[in-house]
Short mmCIF file of C-alpha atoms in Angstrom, two decimals:
data_model
loop_
_atom_site.label_atom_id
_atom_site.label_comp_id
_atom_site.label_asym_id
_atom_site.label_seq_id
_atom_site.Cartn_x
_atom_site.Cartn_y
_atom_site.Cartn_z
CA MET A 1 -110.37 8.74 -218.30
CA LEU A 2 -112.67 9.57 -214.98
CA THR A 3 -114.97 12.93 -216.04
CA ALA A 4 -117.89 14.60 -215.06
CA GLN A 5 -119.41 17.57 -216.31
CA TRP A 6 -118.83 20.18 -213.57
CA PRO A 7 -120.09 23.60 -213.06
CA ALA A 8 -117.65 26.44 -214.45
CA LEU A 9 -116.75 29.05 -211.88
CA THR A 10 -116.90 32.69 -213.05
CA LEU A 11 -113.81 34.15 -211.61
CA GLU A 12 -115.53 36.59 -209.20
CA LYS A 13 -117.31 32.88 -207.71
CA ARG A 14 -113.45 31.27 -208.03
CA MET A 15 -111.99 34.05 -205.49
CA SER A 16 -115.26 34.51 -203.27
CA LEU A 17 -114.55 30.40 -202.54
CA MET A 18 -111.41 30.64 -201.85
CA SER A 19 -111.16 33.78 -199.62
CA ILE A 20 -110.85 32.93 -196.10
CA PRO A 21 -112.74 34.99 -193.36
CA GLU A 22 -111.24 36.81 -191.61
CA GLY A 23 -113.25 36.77 -188.29
CA GLY A 24 -115.10 34.20 -186.59
CA ARG A 25 -115.53 30.11 -186.67
CA VAL A 26 -114.68 28.73 -189.76
CA PRO A 27 -116.31 25.08 -190.79
CA VAL A 28 -113.56 22.85 -192.28
CA VAL A 29 -113.53 19.01 -193.05
CA ILE A 30 -110.37 17.15 -193.04
CA ASP A 31 -109.22 13.89 -195.40
CA SER A 32 -106.12 12.59 -193.88
CA ASP A 33 -103.94 8.88 -194.10
CA THR A 34 -103.58 9.60 -191.01
CA TYR A 35 -101.23 6.09 -189.90
CA ASN A 36 -99.01 6.89 -191.99
CA GLU A 37 -96.79 9.37 -190.56
CA ILE A 38 -97.04 11.04 -187.59
CA ASP A 39 -97.98 14.43 -189.23
CA ASP A 40 -101.07 13.84 -189.95
CA GLN A 41 -102.52 13.24 -186.35
CA ILE A 42 -100.50 16.82 -185.36
CA ALA A 43 -102.34 18.50 -188.07
CA ILE A 44 -105.54 17.47 -186.70
CA ALA A 45 -104.77 17.80 -183.23
CA TRP A 46 -103.85 20.95 -183.77
CA ALA A 47 -107.44 22.16 -185.89
CA TYR A 48 -109.46 20.87 -183.15
CA LEU A 49 -107.55 23.18 -180.16
CA HIS A 50 -108.35 25.71 -182.21
CA PRO A 51 -112.36 25.93 -181.37
CA GLU A 52 -112.48 29.84 -181.77
CA ARG A 53 -111.27 29.55 -185.42
CA ILE A 54 -111.87 26.09 -186.13
CA ASP A 55 -115.23 24.76 -186.34
CA LEU A 56 -113.81 20.85 -187.28
CA GLN A 57 -116.94 19.35 -188.54
CA ALA A 58 -115.46 16.51 -189.77
CA VAL A 59 -112.49 13.94 -190.61
CA TYR A 60 -112.50 11.29 -193.64
CA ALA A 61 -109.88 8.32 -193.27
CA ALA A 62 -108.03 8.73 -196.58
CA PRO A 63 -106.36 5.25 -198.26
CA PHE A 64 -102.35 4.87 -198.31
CA THR A 65 -99.63 2.36 -199.56
CA ASN A 66 -96.11 2.78 -199.08
CA HIS A 67 -94.73 -1.04 -199.74
CA PHE A 68 -93.08 0.92 -202.62
CA PHE A 69 -90.37 2.15 -200.01
CA GLY A 70 -89.54 -0.67 -199.50
CA GLU A 71 -89.43 -3.21 -196.66
CA GLY A 72 -88.42 -1.70 -193.30
CA ASN A 73 -88.96 2.02 -194.87
CA SER A 74 -91.59 2.47 -193.15
CA HIS A 75 -93.12 2.06 -189.40
CA THR A 76 -95.90 -0.30 -191.01
CA ASP A 77 -95.68 -1.52 -194.57
CA VAL A 78 -98.96 -0.97 -196.02
CA ASN A 79 -99.15 -2.79 -199.91
CA ASP A 80 -103.56 -2.50 -200.31
CA PRO A 81 -105.45 0.87 -199.51
CA ALA A 82 -108.26 -0.59 -197.33
CA THR A 83 -105.89 -1.65 -194.89
CA GLY A 84 -104.02 2.18 -194.98
CA MET A 85 -107.78 3.42 -194.68
CA THR A 86 -108.39 1.39 -192.22
CA LEU A 87 -105.57 2.12 -190.29
CA SER A 88 -106.01 5.67 -190.47
CA PHE A 89 -109.54 5.29 -189.10
CA GLU A 90 -108.59 3.63 -186.05
CA GLU A 91 -105.88 6.81 -185.65
CA ILE A 92 -107.81 8.85 -186.30
CA HIS A 93 -109.90 7.74 -183.63
CA ARG A 94 -107.03 7.31 -181.05
CA VAL A 95 -106.19 11.20 -181.41
CA PHE A 96 -109.55 11.99 -180.57
CA GLU A 97 -109.15 9.83 -177.12
CA LYS A 98 -106.14 11.61 -176.17
CA LEU A 99 -107.67 15.23 -176.68
CA PRO A 100 -109.81 17.47 -174.30
CA ALA A 101 -113.11 17.89 -174.39
CA CYS A 102 -113.06 21.26 -176.07
CA GLN A 103 -115.72 21.17 -177.69
CA ALA A 104 -117.87 18.47 -179.92
CA LEU A 105 -116.44 15.94 -181.35
CA PRO A 106 -115.98 15.71 -185.36
CA GLU A 107 -117.27 12.68 -187.06
CA ILE A 108 -115.28 10.53 -188.55
CA PHE A 109 -115.96 8.23 -191.89
CA LYS A 110 -114.22 5.67 -193.48
CA GLY A 111 -113.09 6.36 -196.63
CA ALA A 112 -112.49 5.06 -200.04
CA THR A 113 -111.43 1.58 -200.17
CA ARG A 114 -109.44 1.47 -203.60
CA TYR A 115 -107.64 4.34 -205.84
CA LEU A 116 -109.56 5.78 -208.26
CA THR A 117 -106.89 5.38 -210.97
CA GLY A 118 -107.09 1.77 -212.08
CA SER A 119 -110.93 1.96 -211.19
CA ASP A 120 -113.74 2.15 -213.71
CA MET A 121 -116.09 4.34 -211.46
CA PRO A 122 -115.99 6.51 -208.54
CA GLU A 123 -116.86 4.90 -205.47
CA CYS A 124 -119.20 6.64 -202.93
CA SER A 125 -117.40 5.95 -199.36
CA PRO A 126 -119.67 6.85 -196.09
CA ALA A 127 -116.47 9.99 -196.09
CA VAL A 128 -117.86 10.73 -199.96
CA ALA A 129 -121.45 10.68 -199.29
CA ASP A 130 -121.07 12.64 -195.80
CA LEU A 131 -118.49 15.09 -197.26
CA ILE A 132 -121.37 15.92 -200.70
CA SER A 133 -123.83 15.84 -198.10
CA ARG A 134 -122.08 19.00 -195.92
CA ALA A 135 -121.00 20.87 -199.00
CA ARG A 136 -124.43 20.69 -200.47
CA SER A 137 -125.92 21.87 -196.82
CA ALA A 138 -123.34 24.23 -196.12
CA THR A 139 -124.04 27.83 -195.14
CA GLN A 140 -121.17 29.52 -195.99
CA THR A 141 -117.70 28.24 -197.93
CA LEU A 142 -116.92 24.33 -196.44
CA GLN A 143 -112.92 24.42 -196.26
CA VAL A 144 -111.88 20.88 -197.14
CA LEU A 145 -108.29 20.20 -196.10
CA SER A 146 -106.59 17.37 -198.06
CA ILE A 147 -103.69 15.80 -196.15
CA GLY A 148 -103.14 12.78 -198.33
CA ALA A 149 -103.69 11.15 -201.84
CA PRO A 150 -107.45 13.14 -202.85
CA THR A 151 -109.32 10.00 -203.87
CA ASN A 152 -111.90 10.46 -201.54
CA ILE A 153 -112.08 14.18 -202.44
CA ALA A 154 -112.34 13.15 -205.91
CA ASN A 155 -114.86 10.68 -205.98
CA ALA A 156 -117.16 13.40 -204.58
CA LEU A 157 -115.88 15.79 -206.94
CA LEU A 158 -117.08 13.11 -209.70
CA LEU A 159 -120.17 11.54 -207.68
CA ALA A 160 -121.98 15.17 -207.15
CA PRO A 161 -120.00 17.64 -209.32
CA ASP A 162 -122.44 20.78 -207.68
CA ILE A 163 -120.35 20.79 -204.70
CA ILE A 164 -117.52 22.63 -206.49
CA GLU A 165 -120.19 25.98 -206.00
CA LYS A 166 -120.13 25.32 -201.96
CA ILE A 167 -116.58 24.19 -201.28
CA HIS A 168 -112.49 25.52 -201.36
CA LEU A 169 -110.27 22.55 -201.34
CA ILE A 170 -106.93 23.04 -199.63
CA TRP A 171 -104.59 20.50 -200.72
CA LEU A 172 -101.20 19.43 -200.07
CA GLY A 173 -100.02 17.71 -202.83
CA GLY A 174 -97.30 17.73 -206.01
CA ASN A 175 -94.13 19.56 -205.70
CA SER A 176 -93.77 23.39 -206.41
CA HIS A 177 -94.53 24.08 -210.57
CA ASP A 178 -90.45 24.90 -210.58
CA TRP A 179 -88.78 21.66 -208.75
CA LYS A 180 -87.14 18.88 -210.53
CA ASP A 181 -89.60 16.39 -210.64
CA ASN A 182 -93.29 15.23 -209.00
CA GLN A 183 -92.25 12.24 -207.45
CA GLU A 184 -94.53 13.12 -204.43
CA PHE A 185 -96.30 10.58 -202.42
CA ASN A 186 -99.65 12.31 -202.12
CA LEU A 187 -99.93 12.93 -206.07
CA MET A 188 -98.07 9.70 -207.17
CA GLN A 189 -100.25 7.24 -204.84
CA ASP A 190 -103.69 8.23 -207.13
CA ILE A 191 -102.75 9.84 -210.47
CA ALA A 192 -106.11 9.93 -211.57
CA ALA A 193 -107.81 11.71 -208.75
CA SER A 194 -104.97 14.37 -208.32
CA ARG A 195 -105.85 15.12 -211.49
CA VAL A 196 -109.37 15.69 -210.95
CA LEU A 197 -108.37 18.48 -208.54
CA PHE A 198 -106.99 20.11 -211.01
CA ASP A 199 -109.08 19.27 -214.02
CA SER A 200 -112.82 19.55 -212.50
CA GLY A 201 -111.76 23.98 -211.81
CA VAL A 202 -112.75 23.32 -208.23
CA ALA A 203 -111.83 26.17 -205.89
CA LEU A 204 -108.56 25.07 -205.21
CA THR A 205 -105.25 26.32 -202.79
CA GLN A 206 -102.39 24.04 -203.65
CA VAL A 207 -99.92 23.73 -201.07
CA PRO A 208 -96.84 22.30 -202.96
CA CYS A 209 -94.46 19.75 -200.84
CA PHE A 210 -90.66 19.70 -201.66
CA GLY A 211 -89.75 23.29 -203.12
CA VAL A 212 -92.49 24.67 -200.02
CA ALA A 213 -93.89 22.35 -197.36
CA ASN A 214 -90.67 20.93 -196.95
CA CYS A 215 -89.35 24.14 -194.92
CA MET A 216 -91.85 23.03 -191.89
CA ALA A 217 -89.37 21.12 -190.28
CA THR A 218 -88.73 20.15 -186.71
CA SER A 219 -86.83 16.91 -185.33
CA VAL A 220 -87.48 14.07 -182.84
CA PRO A 221 -85.24 15.98 -180.42
CA GLU A 222 -87.32 18.74 -180.71
CA MET A 223 -90.61 17.03 -180.51
CA GLN A 224 -89.94 15.29 -177.36
CA PHE A 225 -88.50 18.07 -175.80
CA TYR A 226 -91.05 20.47 -175.84
CA PHE A 227 -94.21 17.91 -175.77
CA ALA A 228 -92.89 14.79 -173.42
CA ASN A 229 -94.70 15.64 -169.78
CA THR A 230 -97.09 17.61 -170.98
CA SER A 231 -100.63 17.10 -172.38
CA ARG A 232 -102.04 13.60 -173.08
CA ILE A 233 -102.01 14.11 -176.52
CA GLY A 234 -98.33 15.86 -176.56
CA ARG A 235 -96.88 12.78 -174.65
CA TYR A 236 -98.08 10.48 -177.15
CA PHE A 237 -97.04 12.92 -180.15
CA ALA A 238 -93.44 12.61 -178.34
CA GLU A 239 -94.06 9.09 -177.73
CA ILE A 240 -94.95 8.06 -181.50
CA ALA A 241 -92.36 11.17 -182.86
CA PRO A 242 -89.25 8.35 -183.46
CA ARG A 243 -91.74 5.45 -185.40
CA CYS A 244 -90.49 6.06 -188.51
CA PRO A 245 -87.48 4.53 -189.49
CA TRP A 246 -85.96 6.85 -191.98
CA ILE A 247 -85.90 9.51 -189.00
CA GLY A 248 -81.82 9.27 -188.08
CA PHE A 249 -78.89 10.71 -186.31
CA ALA A 250 -79.45 14.76 -186.95
CA SER A 251 -82.62 13.67 -189.49
CA ARG A 252 -85.24 16.26 -189.87
CA LYS A 253 -88.86 15.54 -189.94
CA VAL A 254 -91.33 17.91 -192.16
CA ILE A 255 -94.51 18.19 -190.67
CA TRP A 256 -96.26 18.77 -193.93
CA ASP A 257 -99.57 18.46 -193.42
CA ILE A 258 -100.02 21.61 -190.29
CA THR A 259 -99.45 23.40 -193.59
CA THR A 260 -103.29 23.04 -194.51
CA VAL A 261 -104.72 24.29 -191.26
CA GLY A 262 -102.06 26.99 -190.69
CA TYR A 263 -103.58 28.46 -193.85
CA VAL A 264 -107.06 28.55 -192.64
CA LEU A 265 -105.68 30.18 -189.29
CA ASP A 266 -103.99 32.76 -190.78
CA PRO A 267 -103.27 33.31 -194.33
CA GLY A 268 -100.86 36.21 -193.61
CA TRP A 269 -98.42 33.55 -192.50
CA TYR A 270 -98.45 32.20 -196.21
CA THR A 271 -96.75 34.08 -199.40
CA CYS A 272 -99.25 33.09 -202.59
CA GLN A 273 -99.71 33.53 -206.57
CA TYR A 274 -102.55 32.39 -208.63
CA ARG A 275 -101.56 30.60 -211.41
CA PRO A 276 -103.39 28.90 -214.33
CA ALA A 277 -103.84 25.32 -212.83
CA PRO A 278 -101.18 22.67 -214.38
CA LEU A 279 -101.67 19.38 -215.93
CA ILE A 280 -99.78 16.05 -214.96
CA ASN A 281 -98.31 14.67 -217.67
CA ASP A 282 -98.16 10.73 -218.16
CA ASN A 283 -94.30 10.86 -216.44
CA LEU A 284 -95.93 13.23 -213.36
CA ASN A 285 -94.03 16.34 -214.69
CA TRP A 286 -96.26 19.67 -214.92
CA SER A 287 -97.30 21.27 -218.14
CA PHE A 288 -98.95 24.72 -218.30
CA ASP A 289 -101.69 26.50 -220.69
CA ASN A 290 -102.44 29.96 -219.85
CA ARG A 291 -106.15 29.45 -220.66
CA ARG A 292 -107.35 27.16 -217.86
CA HIS A 293 -108.88 28.47 -214.73
CA LEU A 294 -106.83 29.79 -212.00
CA ILE A 295 -105.53 28.39 -208.84
CA ARG A 296 -103.81 29.70 -205.63
CA VAL A 297 -99.97 28.28 -205.42
CA VAL A 298 -98.47 28.62 -201.99
CA LYS A 299 -94.86 29.78 -202.54
CA PHE A 300 -93.63 30.73 -198.98
CA ILE A 301 -94.67 29.97 -195.46
CA GLU A 302 -93.86 32.06 -191.98
CA ARG A 303 -92.53 28.52 -190.50
CA ASP A 304 -91.91 29.61 -186.93
CA ASN A 305 -95.36 31.43 -187.03
CA LEU A 306 -96.90 28.30 -187.14
CA PHE A 307 -94.62 26.13 -184.90
CA LYS A 308 -95.24 28.54 -182.25
CA ASP A 309 -99.01 28.31 -182.19
CA LEU A 310 -98.45 24.55 -182.60
CA PHE A 311 -96.52 24.00 -179.90
CA ARG A 312 -97.97 26.09 -177.55
CA LYS A 313 -101.37 24.06 -178.12
CA ILE A 314 -99.93 20.86 -177.75
CA ILE A 315 -98.48 21.93 -174.43
CA ASP A 316 -101.31 23.50 -173.30
CA ALA A 317 -104.38 21.01 -174.71
CA ASP A 318 -105.43 20.04 -171.01
CA LYS A 319 -105.27 23.14 -169.34
CA GLU A 320 -108.22 24.48 -171.62
#
């Protein structure tokens, strides 16, 4: 198991790092497996379209593989994490090509070419190098939004344990701690990296998927109704909305990844609790030890508040 000598945060320091400022611009980086689905693109665009609140400094391409879902169950079958990362890197650029120039574009970096699981050492990709440098030079807490396998984040924590004192990680991953299982895409792609998030002591807000974020449901017809014939980015979302083959008749589409952006915009939309950081067992289920450090866990999200703001920002993107 890969480990490091991470600083031990005091409770006061941990709570300070996890506190989102009530006003002003907040420095943010996003780590995203952007090409895997259609929700990453929406989350990135929404963050960018809130320049009064979010100082989006960088976007990192995360690796992904989806071949285990079976052939034909995704719009593109990917069986190599480097391929998934490269596809995501290219998709991030496509998203920003369709967004208005309402603020300086964030820097975009390629991430890991392999998972931490099965590796004998962390990988210092351009994304990891930037995260380490950006965290160390930050004058206020850097909000790190992770909406994919946390490989890039874990590599940075292993290579530079000191950044724990400068960042707050908001991760969409794992299922609710009382869910029937923990077979969740972001967590299970890179189990070693996921364990680093909970074992390192980093200030962490976890947004569980099933049991919490699955309430963030819309549908292809709804997205096409609101986004078609609107902004350039809105038309793009209407175009790519149906490209995932599992979204069929009467099916919903969960826009999971916007939950991390929404938390920065307004934590009041969320109901949370503090819990000891769980352990990930070999069967991927959670175990609990009350002696471990605290993390924040989202329990409930005011879904409509996020979607009303999101839809309006996308619709009016070219007007701002």
